[in-house]
Amino acid sequence: MKNSKLFHVLAFSMVFGFGGLNQSIASTLSEYQSNQVKISGVVKDATGPISGASIAVKGTSIATFTDASGRFTLATIPAGSKIVISYVGYASKEIEWKGESTLNVQLESTSNDLDEVVVVAYGTAKKSTFTGSASVVKSDQLEKISGSGFAEALQGMSPGVNVVNNEGNPGGDTRIQIRGISSMSGNSNPLYVVDGMPYDGQLNSISPSDIESVTVLKDAAASSLYGSRAANGVVVVTTKKGKTAKPQLNFRSAWGTSDNAVKNPTKASPQEQLLNTWEAMYNDQFYKYNLTSDKAGDWASDNVLSKLLKQVTNSKGEATYVSPFQHINEDYVLHDGKGNPYINPNLKMVWNEKIMMCIRLFFLEN
């Protein structure tokens, strides 16, 4: 708006030749120049000047960079501007400019991750000197995520790592994929190494509270020392160990519930199991061996007992069946000769409802 105002005043004076406006033009120009100030300064950190740091006036296109000695100069800065100083590996700083001609800024480093220790084959290495592709997840990160195992807590913590639960059941074993599936038909599971030893057990058996860190080695350069078993990547687990210090007691408690992805089907009652078994035997004789409906039903009724109940030997050495019914020699399932079975109404149950669960010990339920 100041530039526009100055332009219109000058144009009006030139066209109409109003000499009386000279004083107004001079005052406007003086006001404009007072609001456009040049500043300079130095950007440094705890060790010295920072070369290449960005200094920008927020909301404008005015920006510059520091030279080799960390110095910078900004010209024509509007009053009340906010100056943003930033550099890779340092926390950005935003300063409200109040008219100073000199601005010295010190940035705080955020690159502590470069000193992070990466556990590799047969040793450790600093992340700043490690040339392979790896990511480290610390124990405090794992403890923030609720899950039945450390593999579930690893989901979303490491780029390129995907955690899959094949079973869909609570507590079911999980599978880790590093950078996708590398084989269409072969095994795509990575190599698991726990405290320097290859581990072939279930991942859920490793408690997240016992883990000090998890290092995921992703490329060939990082996992080459493990050989062909590391073709799909390596997951290196380091557990917590005793330290020379004062005794410490750590307690962590968590509670939660999880449900099956697919609900368990309702189990059939003994009567329903009888009918289901009879129908399977009937269909086998009727469709496979082309028996008539009446003969296939008779054969299923005569043999359903031996198919469903468990045969045992009594104290006399005689073979018998454990049955919840009073008699085991009578027909359990009857039919109408057209493939429609029904339970014999004359059957009498020996056990009451409270102990009917004992039947499941003897019925061959699949």
CSV table of C-alpha atoms in Angstrom, one decimal:
chain,number,residue,atom,x,y,z
A,1,MET,CA,0.0,0.0,0.0
A,2,LYS,CA,2.9,2.4,0.8
A,3,ASN,CA,4.5,1.8,-2.7
A,4,SER,CA,1.1,2.3,-4.4
A,5,LYS,CA,0.5,5.5,-2.5
A,6,LEU,CA,3.9,6.9,-3.4
A,7,PHE,CA,3.5,6.0,-7.1
A,8,HIS,CA,0.1,7.7,-7.3
A,9,VAL,CA,1.4,10.9,-5.6
A,10,LEU,CA,4.4,11.1,-8.0
A,11,ALA,CA,2.2,10.5,-11.1
A,12,PHE,CA,-0.3,13.1,-10.1
A,13,SER,CA,2.5,15.7,-9.6
A,14,MET,CA,4.2,15.0,-12.9
A,15,VAL,CA,0.9,15.2,-14.9
A,16,PHE,CA,-0.6,18.3,-13.4
A,17,GLY,CA,2.6,20.0,-12.2
A,18,PHE,CA,1.3,20.9,-8.8
A,19,GLY,CA,4.4,22.2,-7.0
A,20,GLY,CA,2.5,22.4,-3.8
A,21,LEU,CA,2.6,18.7,-3.4
A,22,ASN,CA,6.4,18.5,-3.1
A,23,GLN,CA,6.2,18.7,0.7
A,24,SER,CA,3.6,15.9,0.8
A,25,ILE,CA,5.8,13.7,-1.5
A,26,ALA,CA,8.8,14.3,0.7
A,27,SER,CA,7.0,13.3,3.8
A,28,THR,CA,5.5,10.2,2.2
A,29,LEU,CA,8.9,9.1,0.9
A,30,SER,CA,10.4,9.7,4.4
A,31,GLU,CA,7.7,7.6,6.0
A,32,TYR,CA,8.3,4.8,3.4
A,33,GLN,CA,12.1,4.8,4.0
A,34,SER,CA,11.6,4.7,7.8
A,35,ASN,CA,9.6,1.5,7.5
A,36,GLN,CA,12.1,-0.3,5.3
A,37,VAL,CA,15.2,-1.1,7.4
A,38,LYS,CA,18.2,-3.2,6.6
A,39,ILE,CA,19.4,-5.6,9.3
A,40,SER,CA,22.4,-7.9,9.6
A,41,GLY,CA,23.5,-10.6,12.0
A,42,VAL,CA,25.1,-14.0,12.7
A,43,VAL,CA,23.5,-17.4,13.1
A,44,LYS,CA,25.4,-19.9,15.2
A,45,ASP,CA,25.0,-23.0,17.4
A,46,ALA,CA,26.8,-24.2,20.5
A,47,THR,CA,30.0,-24.9,18.6
A,48,GLY,CA,30.2,-21.9,16.2
A,49,PRO,CA,28.7,-20.2,13.1
A,50,ILE,CA,26.3,-22.1,10.9
A,51,SER,CA,26.9,-21.8,7.1
A,52,GLY,CA,23.9,-22.0,4.8
A,53,ALA,CA,21.1,-21.3,7.3
A,54,SER,CA,17.9,-19.9,5.9
A,55,ILE,CA,16.6,-16.5,7.1
A,56,ALA,CA,13.2,-15.5,5.7
A,57,VAL,CA,10.6,-12.9,6.5
A,58,LYS,CA,7.4,-14.7,7.2
A,59,GLY,CA,4.6,-14.1,4.8
A,60,THR,CA,6.9,-12.5,2.1
A,61,SER,CA,9.4,-13.5,-0.5
A,62,ILE,CA,12.2,-11.8,1.3
A,63,ALA,CA,14.9,-14.4,2.2
A,64,THR,CA,18.6,-15.0,2.3
A,65,PHE,CA,21.2,-17.5,3.5
A,66,THR,CA,24.2,-17.2,5.8
A,67,ASP,CA,27.7,-17.2,4.4
A,68,ALA,CA,30.7,-19.3,5.4
A,69,SER,CA,31.1,-17.3,8.6
A,70,GLY,CA,27.4,-17.5,9.5
A,71,ARG,CA,26.7,-13.8,8.6
A,72,PHE,CA,23.6,-12.6,6.7
A,73,THR,CA,22.1,-9.3,5.6
A,74,LEU,CA,18.4,-8.6,4.9
A,75,ALA,CA,17.3,-5.3,3.2
A,76,THR,CA,14.0,-3.5,3.2
A,77,ILE,CA,12.2,-5.4,6.0
A,78,PRO,CA,8.7,-4.1,6.8
A,79,ALA,CA,8.2,-3.0,10.4
A,80,GLY,CA,6.5,-5.6,12.7
A,81,SER,CA,7.7,-8.6,10.5
A,82,LYS,CA,8.5,-12.0,11.9
A,83,ILE,CA,11.8,-13.5,10.9
A,84,VAL,CA,12.2,-17.3,10.6
A,85,ILE,CA,15.6,-18.9,11.0
A,86,SER,CA,16.0,-22.6,10.1
A,87,TYR,CA,18.6,-25.2,9.2
A,88,VAL,CA,18.6,-28.9,8.7
A,89,GLY,CA,19.2,-30.7,12.0
A,90,TYR,CA,18.3,-27.7,14.1
A,91,ALA,CA,15.1,-26.5,15.7
A,92,SER,CA,13.6,-23.5,13.7
A,93,LYS,CA,13.3,-20.2,15.5
A,94,GLU,CA,10.8,-17.5,14.8
A,95,ILE,CA,11.6,-14.0,16.0
A,96,GLU,CA,9.4,-10.9,16.0
A,97,TRP,CA,11.5,-8.0,14.7
A,98,LYS,CA,11.2,-4.8,16.7
A,99,GLY,CA,13.4,-2.5,14.6
A,100,GLU,CA,16.8,-3.8,15.6
A,101,SER,CA,19.6,-3.3,13.0
A,102,THR,CA,21.6,-6.3,14.3
A,103,LEU,CA,20.1,-9.7,14.9
A,104,ASN,CA,22.2,-12.6,16.4
A,105,VAL,CA,20.6,-16.0,16.7
A,106,GLN,CA,21.6,-19.3,18.2
A,107,LEU,CA,19.9,-22.5,17.1
A,108,GLU,CA,19.5,-25.6,19.1
A,109,SER,CA,20.5,-28.9,17.6
A,110,THR,CA,17.9,-31.7,17.2
A,111,SER,CA,20.2,-34.2,15.5
A,112,ASN,CA,20.8,-36.4,18.5
A,113,ASP,CA,19.6,-39.3,16.5
A,114,LEU,CA,23.0,-39.2,14.6
A,115,ASP,CA,24.6,-40.5,17.8
A,116,GLU,CA,22.1,-43.3,18.1
A,117,VAL,CA,23.7,-46.8,18.4
A,118,VAL,CA,22.6,-49.3,15.8
A,119,VAL,CA,23.0,-53.0,16.6
A,120,VAL,CA,24.4,-54.9,13.6
A,121,ALA,CA,25.9,-58.3,13.1
A,122,TYR,CA,28.5,-59.1,15.7
A,123,GLY,CA,28.6,-55.6,17.1
A,124,THR,CA,27.3,-52.0,17.1
A,125,ALA,CA,27.7,-48.9,15.1
A,126,LYS,CA,26.8,-45.2,15.3
A,127,LYS,CA,24.0,-44.2,13.1
A,128,SER,CA,26.1,-41.3,11.8
A,129,THR,CA,28.7,-43.7,10.4
A,130,PHE,CA,26.4,-46.5,9.4
A,131,THR,CA,26.0,-46.8,5.6
A,132,GLY,CA,23.3,-49.4,5.4
A,133,SER,CA,19.5,-48.9,5.7
A,134,ALA,CA,18.3,-49.5,9.3
A,135,SER,CA,15.9,-48.2,11.8
A,136,VAL,CA,16.0,-48.4,15.6
A,137,VAL,CA,13.0,-48.6,17.9
A,138,LYS,CA,13.7,-48.1,21.6
A,139,SER,CA,11.9,-49.7,24.6
A,140,ASP,CA,10.2,-46.5,25.6
A,141,GLN,CA,8.5,-46.3,22.2
A,142,LEU,CA,7.4,-50.0,22.4
A,143,GLU,CA,5.9,-49.5,25.8
A,144,LYS,CA,3.6,-46.7,24.6
A,145,ILE,CA,1.8,-49.1,22.3
A,146,SER,CA,-0.6,-51.6,23.7
A,147,GLY,CA,-0.4,-55.1,22.1
A,148,SER,CA,0.0,-58.7,22.8
A,149,GLY,CA,3.6,-58.7,21.5
A,150,PHE,CA,6.4,-56.5,20.3
A,151,ALA,CA,5.6,-57.2,16.7
A,152,GLU,CA,2.2,-55.5,16.9
A,153,ALA,CA,3.9,-52.5,18.7
A,154,LEU,CA,6.4,-52.3,15.8
A,155,GLN,CA,3.7,-51.5,13.4
A,156,GLY,CA,4.1,-47.9,12.2
A,157,MET,CA,7.3,-47.4,14.2
A,158,SER,CA,9.7,-48.2,11.3
A,159,PRO,CA,9.4,-47.1,7.7
A,160,GLY,CA,8.9,-50.0,5.2
A,161,VAL,CA,7.9,-52.5,7.9
A,162,ASN,CA,4.5,-54.1,7.7
A,163,VAL,CA,3.0,-56.3,10.4
A,164,VAL,CA,0.4,-58.9,9.4
A,165,ASN,CA,-1.7,-61.2,11.7
A,166,ASN,CA,-2.6,-64.2,9.6
A,167,GLU,CA,-4.9,-65.8,12.1
A,168,GLY,CA,-7.1,-63.0,13.2
A,169,ASN,CA,-7.4,-64.5,16.7
A,170,PRO,CA,-6.3,-62.8,19.9
A,171,GLY,CA,-2.7,-63.8,20.7
A,172,GLY,CA,-2.2,-65.3,17.3
A,173,ASP,CA,1.2,-65.3,15.8
A,174,THR,CA,2.2,-62.3,13.6
A,175,ARG,CA,4.4,-62.0,10.6
A,176,ILE,CA,6.7,-59.1,9.7
A,177,GLN,CA,7.4,-58.0,6.1
A,178,ILE,CA,10.3,-55.7,5.3
A,179,ARG,CA,9.9,-53.7,2.2
A,180,GLY,CA,7.0,-55.8,0.9
A,181,ILE,CA,6.9,-59.4,-0.4
A,182,SER,CA,10.1,-60.5,-2.1
A,183,SER,CA,9.0,-64.0,-3.2
A,184,MET,CA,5.7,-65.1,-4.8
A,185,SER,CA,5.9,-68.7,-3.5
A,186,GLY,CA,8.8,-68.8,-1.1
A,187,ASN,CA,9.1,-67.6,2.5
A,188,SER,CA,9.1,-63.9,2.9
A,189,ASN,CA,9.7,-63.8,6.7
A,190,PRO,CA,12.8,-61.9,7.9
A,191,LEU,CA,15.5,-63.4,10.0
A,192,TYR,CA,15.0,-62.8,13.7
A,193,VAL,CA,18.1,-62.4,15.9
A,194,VAL,CA,17.7,-62.2,19.7
A,195,ASP,CA,20.8,-61.2,21.6
A,196,GLY,CA,23.0,-62.4,18.8
A,197,MET,CA,21.4,-65.8,18.3
A,198,PRO,CA,18.9,-66.7,15.4
A,199,TYR,CA,15.4,-67.1,16.8
A,200,ASP,CA,12.8,-69.4,15.2
A,201,GLY,CA,10.1,-69.3,17.9
A,202,GLN,CA,6.9,-67.3,18.1
A,203,LEU,CA,7.2,-63.5,18.3
A,204,ASN,CA,4.4,-63.3,20.9
A,205,SER,CA,6.6,-65.2,23.4
A,206,ILE,CA,8.9,-62.2,23.6
A,207,SER,CA,7.6,-59.7,26.2
A,208,PRO,CA,7.9,-56.1,25.1
A,209,SER,CA,8.9,-55.1,28.6
A,210,ASP,CA,12.0,-57.3,28.3
A,211,ILE,CA,13.2,-55.5,25.1
A,212,GLU,CA,15.9,-52.8,25.2
A,213,SER,CA,15.8,-52.0,21.5
A,214,VAL,CA,14.7,-53.4,18.1
A,215,THR,CA,16.9,-52.8,15.1
A,216,VAL,CA,15.4,-53.5,11.6
A,217,LEU,CA,18.1,-54.1,8.9
A,218,LYS,CA,16.5,-53.5,5.6
A,219,ASP,CA,19.0,-53.7,2.7
A,220,ALA,CA,21.7,-56.1,1.6
A,221,ALA,CA,24.5,-53.9,2.9
A,222,ALA,CA,23.1,-53.9,6.4
A,223,SER,CA,22.3,-57.7,6.6
A,224,SER,CA,25.1,-59.2,4.4
A,225,LEU,CA,26.9,-60.7,7.4
A,226,TYR,CA,23.9,-63.0,8.1
A,227,GLY,CA,24.1,-64.7,4.7
A,228,SER,CA,21.2,-66.0,2.6
A,229,ARG,CA,18.9,-66.2,5.6
A,230,ALA,CA,18.8,-62.4,5.7
A,231,ALA,CA,17.4,-62.1,2.1
A,232,ASN,CA,14.1,-60.8,3.5
A,233,GLY,CA,15.8,-58.5,6.0
A,234,VAL,CA,16.8,-58.9,9.7
A,235,VAL,CA,15.0,-58.0,12.9
A,236,VAL,CA,17.6,-57.7,15.7
A,237,VAL,CA,16.2,-57.8,19.2
A,238,THR,CA,18.3,-56.7,22.2
A,239,THR,CA,16.9,-57.6,25.6
A,240,LYS,CA,17.5,-55.7,28.8
A,241,LYS,CA,20.5,-56.7,30.9
A,242,GLY,CA,21.7,-56.0,34.4
A,243,LYS,CA,23.6,-52.8,35.0
A,244,THR,CA,26.1,-51.7,37.7
A,245,ALA,CA,24.0,-49.2,39.7
A,246,LYS,CA,21.7,-48.9,42.6
A,247,PRO,CA,18.8,-51.4,42.6
A,248,GLN,CA,15.7,-50.2,40.8
A,249,LEU,CA,12.2,-51.6,40.8
A,250,ASN,CA,10.1,-50.9,37.7
A,251,PHE,CA,6.4,-51.8,37.5
A,252,ARG,CA,4.2,-51.5,34.5
A,253,SER,CA,0.7,-52.7,34.3
A,254,ALA,CA,-1.7,-52.8,31.3
A,255,TRP,CA,-5.2,-54.3,30.8
A,256,GLY,CA,-7.1,-54.7,27.7
A,257,THR,CA,-9.4,-57.1,25.7
A,258,SER,CA,-9.4,-58.3,22.1
A,259,ASP,CA,-11.9,-60.2,20.1
A,260,ASN,CA,-11.6,-62.6,17.2
A,261,ALA,CA,-11.8,-61.2,13.8
A,262,VAL,CA,-14.4,-63.8,13.0
A,263,LYS,CA,-16.7,-65.0,15.8
A,264,ASN,CA,-16.5,-68.6,16.9
A,265,PRO,CA,-19.4,-70.7,15.5
A,266,THR,CA,-22.0,-72.0,18.0
A,267,LYS,CA,-21.2,-75.7,18.8
A,268,ALA,CA,-23.9,-78.2,17.9
A,269,SER,CA,-25.8,-80.0,20.7
A,270,PRO,CA,-25.6,-83.8,21.0
A,271,GLN,CA,-28.9,-84.1,19.2
A,272,GLU,CA,-27.8,-81.8,16.4
A,273,GLN,CA,-24.5,-83.6,16.1
A,274,LEU,CA,-26.4,-86.9,15.7
A,275,LEU,CA,-28.5,-85.4,12.8
A,276,ASN,CA,-25.5,-83.8,11.1
A,277,THR,CA,-23.6,-87.1,11.2
A,278,TRP,CA,-26.6,-89.1,9.9
A,279,GLU,CA,-27.0,-86.7,7.0
A,280,ALA,CA,-23.4,-87.0,6.0
A,281,MET,CA,-23.5,-90.7,6.0
A,282,TYR,CA,-26.9,-90.7,4.1
A,283,ASN,CA,-25.5,-88.4,1.4
A,284,ASP,CA,-22.5,-90.6,1.0
A,285,GLN,CA,-24.6,-93.7,0.3
A,286,PHE,CA,-27.3,-92.0,-1.7
A,287,TYR,CA,-25.1,-90.0,-4.1
A,288,LYS,CA,-21.9,-91.9,-4.2
A,289,TYR,CA,-23.2,-95.5,-4.2
A,290,ASN,CA,-26.6,-94.8,-5.7
A,291,LEU,CA,-28.6,-96.5,-3.0
A,292,THR,CA,-32.3,-95.8,-2.7
A,293,SER,CA,-33.4,-93.2,-0.2
A,294,ASP,CA,-34.8,-95.8,2.1
A,295,LYS,CA,-31.8,-98.1,2.0
A,296,ALA,CA,-29.3,-95.2,2.4
A,297,GLY,CA,-31.3,-94.0,5.5
A,298,ASP,CA,-31.3,-97.4,7.0
A,299,TRP,CA,-27.6,-97.8,6.6
A,300,ALA,CA,-27.0,-94.3,8.1
A,301,SER,CA,-29.2,-95.2,11.1
A,302,ASP,CA,-27.4,-98.5,11.7
A,303,ASN,CA,-23.9,-97.0,11.6
A,304,VAL,CA,-24.3,-93.6,13.1
A,305,LEU,CA,-23.5,-95.0,16.6
A,306,SER,CA,-20.1,-96.3,15.7
A,307,LYS,CA,-19.3,-93.1,13.7
A,308,LEU,CA,-20.2,-90.6,16.4
A,309,LEU,CA,-19.5,-92.3,19.8
A,310,LYS,CA,-16.2,-93.4,21.2
A,311,GLN,CA,-15.8,-97.1,21.7
A,312,VAL,CA,-14.2,-98.2,25.0
A,313,THR,CA,-13.4,-101.4,26.8
A,314,ASN,CA,-15.2,-102.1,30.1
A,315,SER,CA,-13.9,-104.1,33.1
A,316,LYS,CA,-15.0,-107.3,31.5
A,317,GLY,CA,-13.0,-106.8,28.4
A,318,GLU,CA,-16.1,-106.1,26.3
A,319,ALA,CA,-16.3,-103.3,23.7
A,320,THR,CA,-19.0,-100.8,24.4
A,321,TYR,CA,-19.8,-97.2,23.7
A,322,VAL,CA,-19.9,-94.2,26.1
A,323,SER,CA,-23.3,-92.7,25.5
A,324,PRO,CA,-25.5,-90.0,27.2
A,325,PHE,CA,-28.6,-92.1,26.5
A,326,GLN,CA,-30.0,-94.9,28.6
A,327,HIS,CA,-29.6,-97.7,26.0
A,328,ILE,CA,-27.0,-98.0,23.3
A,329,ASN,CA,-28.6,-100.7,21.3
A,330,GLU,CA,-31.6,-98.9,20.1
A,331,ASP,CA,-31.9,-96.6,17.1
A,332,TYR,CA,-30.6,-93.2,17.8
A,333,VAL,CA,-31.8,-91.5,14.6
A,334,LEU,CA,-34.9,-92.5,12.6
A,335,HIS,CA,-36.0,-91.3,9.2
A,336,ASP,CA,-39.1,-91.1,7.0
A,337,GLY,CA,-37.6,-93.0,4.0
A,338,LYS,CA,-37.1,-89.7,2.1
A,339,GLY,CA,-33.9,-88.5,3.6
A,340,ASN,CA,-35.4,-86.6,6.5
A,341,PRO,CA,-34.0,-87.7,9.8
A,342,TYR,CA,-35.3,-87.1,13.4
A,343,ILE,CA,-34.2,-88.1,16.9
A,344,ASN,CA,-35.9,-91.2,18.3
A,345,PRO,CA,-38.5,-89.8,20.7
A,346,ASN,CA,-38.1,-92.9,23.0
A,347,LEU,CA,-34.4,-92.1,23.8
A,348,LYS,CA,-33.9,-91.2,27.5
A,349,MET,CA,-31.0,-89.1,28.7
A,350,VAL,CA,-29.0,-90.5,31.6
A,351,TRP,CA,-27.2,-87.2,32.4
A,352,ASN,CA,-28.9,-84.0,33.3
A,353,GLU,CA,-28.2,-80.5,31.9
A,354,LYS,CA,-25.6,-79.6,34.5
A,355,ILE,CA,-23.2,-82.4,33.4
A,356,MET,CA,-24.0,-82.4,29.7
A,357,MET,CA,-20.6,-80.9,29.0
A,358,CYS,CA,-19.1,-84.3,29.8
A,359,ILE,CA,-20.5,-85.5,26.5
A,360,ARG,CA,-18.0,-83.4,24.7
A,361,LEU,CA,-15.2,-85.6,26.1
A,362,PHE,CA,-16.6,-88.6,24.2
A,363,PHE,CA,-18.3,-87.1,21.1
A,364,LEU,CA,-15.9,-86.8,18.1
A,365,GLU,CA,-16.6,-83.2,17.3
A,366,ASN,CA,-14.6,-81.7,14.4
